[in-house]
C-alpha positions as a printed NumPy array, in Angstrom:
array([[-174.367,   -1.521,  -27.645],
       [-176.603,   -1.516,  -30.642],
       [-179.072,    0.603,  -32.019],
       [-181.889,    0.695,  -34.058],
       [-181.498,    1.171,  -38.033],
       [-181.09 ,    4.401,  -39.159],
       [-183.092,    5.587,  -42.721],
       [-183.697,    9.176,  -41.457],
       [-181.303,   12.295,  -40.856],
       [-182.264,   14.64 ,  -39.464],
       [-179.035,   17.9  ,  -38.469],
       [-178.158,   20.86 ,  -37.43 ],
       [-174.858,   23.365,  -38.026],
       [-173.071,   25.909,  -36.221],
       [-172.961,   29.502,  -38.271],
       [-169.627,   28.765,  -39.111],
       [-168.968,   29.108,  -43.067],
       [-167.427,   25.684,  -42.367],
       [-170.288,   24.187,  -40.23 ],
       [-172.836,   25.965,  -42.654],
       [-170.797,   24.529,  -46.182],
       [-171.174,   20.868,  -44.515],
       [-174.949,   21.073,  -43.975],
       [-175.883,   22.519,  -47.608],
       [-173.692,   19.747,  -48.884],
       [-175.779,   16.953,  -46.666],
       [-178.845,   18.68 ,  -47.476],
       [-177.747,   17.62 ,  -52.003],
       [-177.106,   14.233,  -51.002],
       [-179.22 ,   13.22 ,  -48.524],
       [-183.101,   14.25 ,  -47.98 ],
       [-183.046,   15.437,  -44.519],
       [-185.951,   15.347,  -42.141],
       [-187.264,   17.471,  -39.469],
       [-186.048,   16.243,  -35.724],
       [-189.635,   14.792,  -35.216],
       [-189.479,   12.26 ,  -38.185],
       [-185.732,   11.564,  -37.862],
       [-183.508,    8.338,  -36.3  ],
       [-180.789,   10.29 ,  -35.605],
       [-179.368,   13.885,  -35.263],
       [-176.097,   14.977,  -36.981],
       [-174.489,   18.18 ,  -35.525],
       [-171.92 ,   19.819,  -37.34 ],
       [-169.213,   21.846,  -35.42 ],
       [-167.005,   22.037,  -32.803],
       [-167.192,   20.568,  -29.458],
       [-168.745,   23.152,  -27.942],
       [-171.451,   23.222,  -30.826],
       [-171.81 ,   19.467,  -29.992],
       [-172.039,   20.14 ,  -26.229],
       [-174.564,   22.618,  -27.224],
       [-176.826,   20.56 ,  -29.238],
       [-176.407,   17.299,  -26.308],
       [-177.824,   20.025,  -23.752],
       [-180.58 ,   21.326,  -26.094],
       [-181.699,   17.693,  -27.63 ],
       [-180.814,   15.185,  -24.75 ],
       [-184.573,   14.678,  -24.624],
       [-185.136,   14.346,  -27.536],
       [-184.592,   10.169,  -27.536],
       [-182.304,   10.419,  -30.903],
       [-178.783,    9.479,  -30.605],
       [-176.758,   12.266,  -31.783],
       [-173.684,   11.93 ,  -34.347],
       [-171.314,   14.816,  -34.314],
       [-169.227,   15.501,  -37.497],
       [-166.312,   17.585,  -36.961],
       [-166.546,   21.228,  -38.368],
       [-164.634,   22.743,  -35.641],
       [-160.718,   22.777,  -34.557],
       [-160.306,   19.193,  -32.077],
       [-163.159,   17.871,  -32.571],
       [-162.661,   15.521,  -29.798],
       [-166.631,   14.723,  -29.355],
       [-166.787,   14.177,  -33.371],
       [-166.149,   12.15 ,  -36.1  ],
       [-164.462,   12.803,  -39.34 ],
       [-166.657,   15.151,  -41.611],
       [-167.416,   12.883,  -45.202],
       [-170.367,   12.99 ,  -46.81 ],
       [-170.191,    9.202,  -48.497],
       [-171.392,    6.096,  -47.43 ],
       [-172.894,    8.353,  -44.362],
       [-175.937,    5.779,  -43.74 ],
       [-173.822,    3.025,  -43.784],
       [-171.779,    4.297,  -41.097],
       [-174.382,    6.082,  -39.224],
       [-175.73 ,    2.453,  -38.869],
       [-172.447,    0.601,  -38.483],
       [-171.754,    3.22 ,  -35.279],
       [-170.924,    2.404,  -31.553],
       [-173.017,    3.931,  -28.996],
       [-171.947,    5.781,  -25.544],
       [-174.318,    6.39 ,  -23.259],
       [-173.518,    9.372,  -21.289],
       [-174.439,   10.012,  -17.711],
       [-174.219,   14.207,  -17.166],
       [-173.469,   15.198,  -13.469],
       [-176.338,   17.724,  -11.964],
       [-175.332,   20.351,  -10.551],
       [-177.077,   22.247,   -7.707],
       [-176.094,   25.516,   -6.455],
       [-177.411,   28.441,   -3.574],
       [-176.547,   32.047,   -4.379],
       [-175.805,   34.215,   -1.4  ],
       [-179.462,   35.799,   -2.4  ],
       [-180.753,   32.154,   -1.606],
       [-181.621,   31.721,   -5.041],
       [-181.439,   27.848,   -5.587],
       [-180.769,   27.219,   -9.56 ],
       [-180.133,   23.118,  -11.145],
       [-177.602,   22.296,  -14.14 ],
       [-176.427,   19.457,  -16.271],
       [-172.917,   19.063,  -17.215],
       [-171.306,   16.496,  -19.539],
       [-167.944,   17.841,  -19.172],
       [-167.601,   19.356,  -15.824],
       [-169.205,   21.084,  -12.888],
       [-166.509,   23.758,  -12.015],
       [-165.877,   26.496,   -9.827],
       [-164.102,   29.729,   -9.813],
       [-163.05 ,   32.808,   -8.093],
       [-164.793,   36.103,   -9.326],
       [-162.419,   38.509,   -8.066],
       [-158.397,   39.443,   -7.209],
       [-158.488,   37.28 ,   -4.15 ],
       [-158.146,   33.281,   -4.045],
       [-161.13 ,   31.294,   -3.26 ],
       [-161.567,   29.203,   -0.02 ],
       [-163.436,   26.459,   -0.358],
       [-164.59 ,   23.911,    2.065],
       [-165.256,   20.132,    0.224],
       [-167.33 ,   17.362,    2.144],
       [-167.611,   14.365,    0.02 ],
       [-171.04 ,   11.96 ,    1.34 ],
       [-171.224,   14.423,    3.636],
       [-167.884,   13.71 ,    5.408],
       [-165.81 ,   16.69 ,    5.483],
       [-162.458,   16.268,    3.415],
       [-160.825,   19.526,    3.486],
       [-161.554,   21.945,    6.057],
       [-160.14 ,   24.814,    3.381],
       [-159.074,   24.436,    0.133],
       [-157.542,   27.824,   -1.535],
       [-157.482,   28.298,   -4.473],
       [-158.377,   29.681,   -8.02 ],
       [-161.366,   27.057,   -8.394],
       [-162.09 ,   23.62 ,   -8.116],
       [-164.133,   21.137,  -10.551],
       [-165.648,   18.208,  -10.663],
       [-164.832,   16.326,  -14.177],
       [-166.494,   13.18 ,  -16.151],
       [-164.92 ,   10.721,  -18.03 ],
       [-165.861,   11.926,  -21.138],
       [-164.839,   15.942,  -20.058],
       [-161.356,   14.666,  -18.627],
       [-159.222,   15.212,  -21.532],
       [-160.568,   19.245,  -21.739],
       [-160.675,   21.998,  -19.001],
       [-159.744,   19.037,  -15.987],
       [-156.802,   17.636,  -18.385],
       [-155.469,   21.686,  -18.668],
       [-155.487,   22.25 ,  -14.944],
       [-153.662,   18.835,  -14.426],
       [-155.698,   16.494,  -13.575],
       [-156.128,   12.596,  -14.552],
       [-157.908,   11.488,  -17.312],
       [-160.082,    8.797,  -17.144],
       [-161.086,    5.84 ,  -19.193],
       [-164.838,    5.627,  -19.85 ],
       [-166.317,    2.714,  -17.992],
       [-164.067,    3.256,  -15.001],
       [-166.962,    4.73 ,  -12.624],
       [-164.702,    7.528,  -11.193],
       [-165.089,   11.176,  -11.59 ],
       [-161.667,   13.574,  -11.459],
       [-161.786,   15.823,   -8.599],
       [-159.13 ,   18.644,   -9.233],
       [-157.838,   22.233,   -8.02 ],
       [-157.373,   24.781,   -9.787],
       [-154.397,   26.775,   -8.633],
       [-154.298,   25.3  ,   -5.204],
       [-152.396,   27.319,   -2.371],
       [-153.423,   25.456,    0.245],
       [-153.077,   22.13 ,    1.043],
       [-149.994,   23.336,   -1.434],
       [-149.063,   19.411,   -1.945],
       [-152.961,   18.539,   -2.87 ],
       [-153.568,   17.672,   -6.23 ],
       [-156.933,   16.243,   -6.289],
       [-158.714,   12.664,   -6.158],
       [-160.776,   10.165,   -7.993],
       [-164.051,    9.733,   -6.643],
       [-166.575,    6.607,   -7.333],
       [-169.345,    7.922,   -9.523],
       [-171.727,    7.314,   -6.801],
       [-170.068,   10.304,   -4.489],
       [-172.17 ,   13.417,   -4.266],
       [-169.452,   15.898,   -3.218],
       [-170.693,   19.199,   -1.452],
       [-168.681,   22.372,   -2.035],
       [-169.213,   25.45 ,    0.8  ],
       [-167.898,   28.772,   -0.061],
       [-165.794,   30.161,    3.02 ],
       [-166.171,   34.194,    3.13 ],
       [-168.427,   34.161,    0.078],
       [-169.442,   37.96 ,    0.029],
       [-165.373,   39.137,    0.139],
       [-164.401,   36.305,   -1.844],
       [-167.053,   35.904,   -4.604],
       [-167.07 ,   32.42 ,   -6.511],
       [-168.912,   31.005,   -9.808],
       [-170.615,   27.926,  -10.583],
       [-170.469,   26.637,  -14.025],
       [-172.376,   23.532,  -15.594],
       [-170.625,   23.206,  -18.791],
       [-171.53 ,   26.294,  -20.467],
       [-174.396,   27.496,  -17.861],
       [-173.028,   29.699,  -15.432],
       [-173.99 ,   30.874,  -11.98 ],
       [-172.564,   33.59 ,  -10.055],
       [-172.064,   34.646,   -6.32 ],
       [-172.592,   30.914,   -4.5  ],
       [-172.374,   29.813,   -1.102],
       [-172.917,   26.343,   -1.434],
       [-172.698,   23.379,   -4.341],
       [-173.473,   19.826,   -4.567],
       [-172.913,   18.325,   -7.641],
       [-173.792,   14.297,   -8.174],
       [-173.889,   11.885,  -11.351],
       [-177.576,   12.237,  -12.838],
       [-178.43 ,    8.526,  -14.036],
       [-182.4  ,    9.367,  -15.562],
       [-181.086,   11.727,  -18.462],
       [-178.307,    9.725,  -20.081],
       [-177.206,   11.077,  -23.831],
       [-176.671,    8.505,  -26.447],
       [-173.873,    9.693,  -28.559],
       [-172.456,    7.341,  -31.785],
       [-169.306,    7.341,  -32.844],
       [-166.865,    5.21 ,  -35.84 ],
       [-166.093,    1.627,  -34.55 ],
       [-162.52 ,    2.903,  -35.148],
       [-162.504,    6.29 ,  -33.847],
       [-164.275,    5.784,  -30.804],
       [-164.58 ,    7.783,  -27.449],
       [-163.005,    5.048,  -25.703],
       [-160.297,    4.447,  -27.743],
       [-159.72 ,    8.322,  -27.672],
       [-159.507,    9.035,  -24.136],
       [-156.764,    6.273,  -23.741],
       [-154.94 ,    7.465,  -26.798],
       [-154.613,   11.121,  -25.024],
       [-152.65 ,    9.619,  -21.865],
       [-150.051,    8.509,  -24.451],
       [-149.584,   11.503,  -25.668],
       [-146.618,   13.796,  -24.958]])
């Protein structure tokens, strides 16, 4: 997937010393641009900074190009200052479908989130969560317990779904990873792969004694009943990346390492 060429940068930093160092060093070599004017946005950070600035600039129509400023940097590419417009131009796009998240408060409040990573949920007090999970609206398990459950994308697979043990996925395989967190019961469940197409429903069972969060990413709701999360296909983020350091390429590389 190509793009068009890129002559103006436009970026934005963490406040990291780190994140902050790489921007005045951009802003010497390169004459920067306001968002408005630019082809493309840089973010400098971590992958939560570049999570951040997906969430906040999604709309924006400009692919975004993450350098890494952070620790993993899984969502980035190498932070080097030379030959950056070459690169930015030579870069491999990934379009990137967010999941929306819907969720009803025992107050009735109804409240809408993206997520890029992962819708998930989890218990909000000492005692497990029980969950019930239709998928198309067909029940599937009458009552999951557990710590929490989550609903993962391709791209979020490798982070808080890949810690909790479940599969990571190769982009372009139209799945999402549906997987327990601390599962009690069914004891022997470990989760599924769903078609991206599923819209999966979750009920919370004894909500007001056993009091359960919603999360979208970083957007968090508190004391739901009920949650349907689905794959969002009008708001996809274009995200570029080195030819030979690509998402793809990274998400396979992870299920080789041990």
């Amino acid at each position: 997937m190509g793009h068009k060429e890129i002559t103006k940068i436009a970026c934005v930093a963490s406040d990291t010393p780190r994140a902050q160092k790489g921007l005045a060093t951009l802003a010497k070599r390169y004459p920067l641009v306001e968002r408005d004017e630019a082809d493309v946005l840089i973010a400098l950070g971590g992958d939560g900074f570049m999570l951040q600035t997906i969430h906040e600039h999604m709309d924006s129509g400009l692919p975004i190009y993450g350098m890494n400023r952070g620790t993993i940097g899984f969502l980035l590419n190498e932070f080097n200052p030379d030959t950056l417009l070459k690169r930015l131009n030579l870069a491999q796009v990934h379009a990137l479908n967010p999941l929306i998240m819907t969720a009803f408060t025992l107050s009735g409040q109804q409240v809408s989130a993206l997520a890029f990573n992962e819708v998930a949920l989890l218990r909000h007090s000492q005692q497990s969560a029980k969950i019930r999970v239709c998928i198309n609206g067909k029940q599937r398990l009458e009552k999951l317990i557990c710590d929490g459950i989550m609903v993962a994308t391709p791209a979020g697979s490798t982070a808080y779904n890949l810690s909790a043990r479940g599969p990571i996925i190769p982009l372009g395989s139209n799945v999402l990873a549906l997987t327990p967190v601390s599962p009690f019961r069914p004891r022997r469940w470990n989760g599924a792969l769903l078609p991206h197409s599923a819209t999966i429903e979750f009920e919370i069972l004894n909500a007001e004694r056993r009091p359960v969060s919603a999360s979208a990413d970083s957007f968090e709701v508190r004391e739901v009943a009920h949650v349907t999360i689905k794959e969002d296909h009008t708001r996809p983020a274009c995200i570029l990346f080195d030819p030979d350091h690509s998402l793809e390429e990274r998400i396979f590389n992870e299920q080789f390492i041990y």
